[in-house]
Short mmCIF file of C-alpha atoms in Angstrom, two decimals:
data_model
loop_
_atom_site.label_atom_id
_atom_site.label_comp_id
_atom_site.label_asym_id
_atom_site.label_seq_id
_atom_site.Cartn_x
_atom_site.Cartn_y
_atom_site.Cartn_z
CA GLY A 47 111.74 77.08 104.43
CA SER A 48 110.07 75.26 107.35
CA GLY A 49 111.23 77.17 110.39
CA TYR A 50 114.96 76.57 110.01
CA ALA A 51 114.38 73.06 111.40
CA ILE A 52 112.99 70.76 108.72
CA CYS A 53 112.85 70.24 104.93
CA SER A 54 115.66 70.19 102.39
CA SER A 55 116.44 70.50 98.70
CA GLU A 56 114.81 67.08 98.33
CA THR A 57 111.49 68.06 99.92
CA HIS A 58 111.49 71.27 97.85
CA ARG A 59 112.43 69.58 94.59
CA GLY A 60 108.90 69.89 93.21
CA LEU A 61 108.86 73.65 93.77
CA THR A 62 112.38 74.24 92.48
CA SER A 63 111.74 72.04 89.44
CA HIS A 64 108.61 74.01 88.57
CA LEU A 65 110.55 77.26 88.97
CA SER A 66 113.32 75.96 86.72
CA ALA A 67 110.83 74.88 84.06
CA ALA A 68 108.94 78.19 84.21
CA THR A 69 112.04 80.39 84.04
CA GLY A 70 114.18 78.19 81.81
CA LEU A 71 117.01 78.61 84.32
CA PRO A 72 119.05 76.22 86.47
CA VAL A 73 118.27 76.19 90.18
CA PHE A 74 120.93 75.93 92.88
CA SER A 75 119.15 74.68 96.01
CA ILE A 76 120.92 74.95 99.37
CA ASP A 77 120.85 72.31 102.11
CA TYR A 78 121.77 74.61 104.98
CA ARG A 79 122.29 73.16 108.45
CA LEU A 80 119.11 72.77 110.50
CA SER A 81 118.16 73.35 114.12
CA PRO A 82 118.12 72.21 116.85
CA THR A 83 121.47 70.58 116.08
CA HIS A 84 122.68 73.72 114.35
CA ARG A 85 121.37 76.96 115.77
CA TYR A 86 121.73 80.54 114.55
CA PRO A 87 123.94 81.67 112.79
CA ALA A 88 124.56 78.33 111.03
CA ALA A 89 121.88 78.82 108.34
CA PRO A 90 122.92 82.31 107.14
CA GLN A 91 126.57 81.25 107.24
CA ASP A 92 125.74 78.35 104.91
CA VAL A 93 123.71 80.57 102.59
CA ARG A 94 126.52 83.12 102.46
CA GLY A 95 128.98 80.30 101.78
CA ALA A 96 126.80 79.05 98.92
CA TRP A 97 126.63 82.57 97.46
CA GLU A 98 130.41 82.91 97.63
CA TRP A 99 130.82 79.48 96.02
CA LEU A 100 128.66 80.56 93.09
CA ILE A 101 130.67 83.75 92.62
CA ALA A 102 134.00 81.90 92.94
CA ASN A 103 132.84 79.51 90.23
CA GLY A 104 132.21 82.25 87.71
CA ARG A 105 128.60 83.23 88.34
CA ASP A 106 127.82 86.91 87.88
CA PRO A 107 125.91 88.30 90.93
CA ALA A 108 123.85 90.47 88.58
CA ARG A 109 122.58 87.28 86.91
CA ILE A 110 121.51 85.47 90.06
CA VAL A 111 118.05 85.64 91.62
CA VAL A 112 117.93 84.66 95.29
CA ALA A 113 114.65 83.03 96.32
CA GLY A 114 113.19 81.29 99.34
CA ASP A 115 109.98 80.43 101.13
CA SER A 116 109.08 81.09 104.77
CA ALA A 117 112.38 80.86 106.70
CA GLY A 118 114.07 80.71 103.30
CA GLY A 119 112.44 84.02 102.43
CA HIS A 120 113.96 85.49 105.58
CA LEU A 121 117.34 84.06 104.58
CA ALA A 122 117.04 85.51 101.07
CA ILE A 123 116.28 89.01 102.36
CA THR A 124 118.96 88.94 105.07
CA LEU A 125 121.59 87.70 102.59
CA ALA A 126 120.81 90.64 100.30
CA LEU A 127 120.93 93.00 103.29
CA GLU A 128 124.31 91.61 104.37
CA LEU A 129 125.70 92.13 100.87
CA ALA A 130 124.22 95.63 100.65
CA ARG A 131 125.66 96.73 104.01
CA ALA A 132 129.08 95.44 102.96
CA GLY A 133 128.89 97.31 99.65
CA GLU A 134 129.26 94.06 97.72
CA PRO A 135 127.62 93.22 94.37
CA LEU A 136 123.94 92.43 94.75
CA PRO A 137 121.77 89.76 93.11
CA ALA A 138 119.52 90.77 90.24
CA ALA A 139 116.40 90.30 92.37
CA VAL A 140 114.93 88.53 95.40
CA VAL A 141 111.80 86.36 95.51
CA ALA A 142 110.29 85.80 98.97
CA LEU A 143 107.33 83.42 99.30
CA SER A 144 105.50 83.82 102.62
CA PRO A 145 108.68 85.20 104.23
CA ILE A 146 109.21 85.43 107.96
CA LEU A 147 109.91 88.98 109.10
CA ASP A 148 109.87 88.58 112.88
CA LEU A 149 111.01 85.26 114.38
CA SER A 150 109.09 86.02 117.59
CA MET A 151 105.82 85.74 115.61
CA THR A 152 104.60 88.88 117.37
CA ALA A 153 102.30 89.85 114.50
CA ALA A 154 101.69 86.36 113.16
CA ILE A 155 100.06 84.89 116.28
CA PRO A 156 97.30 87.55 116.59
CA ARG A 157 96.78 87.36 112.82
CA ASP A 158 96.39 83.59 113.04
CA ARG A 159 93.75 83.94 115.76
CA ILE A 160 91.58 85.99 113.39
CA GLU A 161 91.70 83.36 110.65
CA ARG A 162 93.72 80.18 111.07
CA ASP A 163 96.15 79.35 108.30
CA PRO A 164 95.13 75.84 107.11
CA PHE A 165 98.78 74.87 106.59
CA ALA A 166 100.47 75.74 109.89
CA ALA A 167 99.80 77.43 113.23
CA ALA A 168 101.83 80.47 114.22
CA VAL A 169 102.18 79.26 117.82
CA VAL A 170 103.72 76.01 116.57
CA ALA A 171 105.99 77.93 114.22
CA ARG A 172 107.21 80.08 117.13
CA LYS A 173 108.20 76.98 119.11
CA LEU A 174 110.07 75.65 116.09
CA LEU A 175 111.87 78.96 115.56
CA LEU A 176 112.97 79.05 119.20
CA THR A 177 114.98 75.88 118.57
CA TYR A 178 116.91 77.93 116.01
CA ALA A 179 117.21 81.27 117.82
CA ASP A 180 116.07 81.88 121.39
CA ALA A 181 114.75 85.25 122.56
CA GLU A 182 118.25 86.59 123.20
CA ALA A 183 119.58 85.45 119.80
CA GLN A 184 116.57 86.96 118.04
CA ARG A 185 117.84 90.40 119.04
CA ASP A 186 120.97 89.88 116.94
CA GLU A 187 121.36 92.37 114.08
CA GLY A 188 121.82 89.55 111.58
CA LEU A 189 118.23 88.42 112.12
CA ARG A 190 116.63 91.85 111.95
CA ILE A 191 115.33 93.16 108.65
CA ASP A 192 116.20 96.84 108.84
CA PHE A 193 116.94 99.01 105.81
CA ARG A 194 118.40 101.99 107.67
CA GLY A 195 121.74 102.93 106.18
CA VAL A 196 121.19 100.69 103.15
CA HIS A 197 121.70 102.64 99.91
CA ALA A 198 121.03 99.93 97.33
CA PHE A 199 118.84 96.84 97.29
CA PRO A 200 117.59 94.49 94.55
CA PRO A 201 113.93 94.45 93.45
CA VAL A 202 111.83 92.13 95.61
CA LEU A 203 108.75 90.03 94.84
CA ILE A 204 106.71 89.02 97.90
CA HIS A 205 103.95 86.42 97.66
CA ALA A 206 101.46 85.68 100.44
CA GLY A 207 98.10 83.96 100.72
CA SER A 208 95.09 85.84 102.07
CA ARG A 209 94.78 83.11 104.77
CA GLU A 210 98.51 83.34 105.42
CA MET A 211 99.73 83.16 109.03
CA LEU A 212 102.55 85.50 107.97
CA GLY A 213 100.27 87.91 106.13
CA ALA A 214 101.09 90.76 108.51
CA ASP A 215 104.81 90.00 108.23
CA CYS A 216 104.62 90.15 104.43
CA THR A 217 102.73 93.44 104.48
CA GLU A 218 105.20 94.99 106.92
CA LEU A 219 108.19 93.75 104.92
CA ALA A 220 106.78 95.33 101.76
CA ARG A 221 106.15 98.58 103.69
CA ARG A 222 109.75 98.68 104.94
CA ILE A 223 111.23 98.03 101.49
CA ARG A 224 109.01 100.64 99.87
CA GLY A 225 109.69 103.11 102.69
CA ALA A 226 113.43 102.74 102.14
CA GLY A 227 112.91 103.74 98.51
CA PHE A 228 113.45 100.32 96.95
CA GLU A 229 111.34 98.41 94.45
CA VAL A 230 108.91 95.78 95.74
CA GLU A 231 105.92 93.86 94.38
CA HIS A 232 103.59 92.48 97.06
CA ARG A 233 101.06 89.95 95.78
CA VAL A 234 98.30 88.53 98.01
CA TRP A 235 96.57 85.44 96.61
CA PRO A 236 92.89 85.14 97.60
CA GLY A 237 91.96 82.07 99.65
CA GLN A 238 95.51 80.70 99.73
CA MET A 239 97.64 79.55 102.66
CA HIS A 240 101.29 79.53 103.65
CA VAL A 241 103.61 78.60 100.73
CA PHE A 242 100.77 77.34 98.55
CA GLN A 243 103.11 77.65 95.55
CA ALA A 244 104.74 74.36 96.56
CA MET A 245 101.45 72.46 96.35
CA THR A 246 101.02 72.25 92.60
CA VAL A 247 99.13 68.96 92.75
CA VAL A 248 96.48 70.43 95.07
CA PHE A 249 96.11 74.09 94.10
CA PRO A 250 95.79 75.22 90.46
CA GLU A 251 96.59 78.73 91.72
CA SER A 252 100.12 77.57 92.49
CA HIS A 253 100.84 77.28 88.77
CA VAL A 254 99.61 80.85 88.25
CA ALA A 255 101.84 82.00 91.10
CA ILE A 256 104.88 80.24 89.63
CA ALA A 257 104.17 81.89 86.29
CA ASP A 258 104.11 85.24 88.12
CA ILE A 259 107.51 84.46 89.64
CA ALA A 260 108.84 83.63 86.17
CA ARG A 261 107.50 86.96 84.88
CA PHE A 262 109.25 88.83 87.68
CA VAL A 263 112.52 86.98 87.09
CA ALA A 264 112.37 87.66 83.34
CA THR A 265 111.74 91.35 84.04
CA HIS A 266 114.80 91.79 86.25
CA LEU A 267 117.31 89.24 85.01
CA PRO A 268 119.44 90.17 81.99
CA VAL A 269 118.84 87.93 78.98
CA ALA A 270 120.72 84.68 79.54
CA LYS A 271 123.50 84.15 76.98
CA SER A 272 125.29 81.31 78.74
CA ASN A 273 124.94 78.94 81.66
CA LEU A 274 126.16 81.59 84.09
CA THR A 275 122.59 82.44 85.05
CA ALA A 276 121.19 80.73 88.11
CA VAL A 277 118.27 80.95 90.48
CA ALA A 278 119.41 80.21 94.02
CA SER A 279 116.75 78.86 96.36
CA ALA A 280 117.50 79.61 99.98
#
């Protein structure tokens, strides 16, 4: 997460550890290259490389759940779209926490003016995202979340807070997935902000949200019989 520019597997260790404990599964967390040193398409290239590494090392795509928050949610969805368009095996499911849909923040900025997200401002997020992909790069097909011509897609769980700066993005993403005929659960958590699931020390609701993620994973992931099952955090 964090606008393609900051954070790492180390900063997200609390969240990934809680997810591992709740699901009983190993987590493979990706340190993709960050902007402004590494601009688009460095991040999705790294995520695709990590996916291919897992497969090359014996992991079954149907026993992998791809998950991410904020920018990581965008990466998780676009990875699944890339695989679907190529007709390649898909992950068992996708979990997107407060995912970015539109890097221009076209819907997020007006939404944030109505009720400010306590965690982050949409106008600041837009500046951060521009260090990753400028206005011209944002028109690239690899950044757009478009389900036209896609004939298969894994089930998706979307979490957002009711005070979420990306609330409109999350609602629109769920609408697009559902409109394309694919399975999606869209949960809005009352009173919560952007990626509240990572703040387990502060918000008791984060533990409930993590339990909901574990429920979703258990529903869509075949019963683990070996260590080939993994949850990949983008």
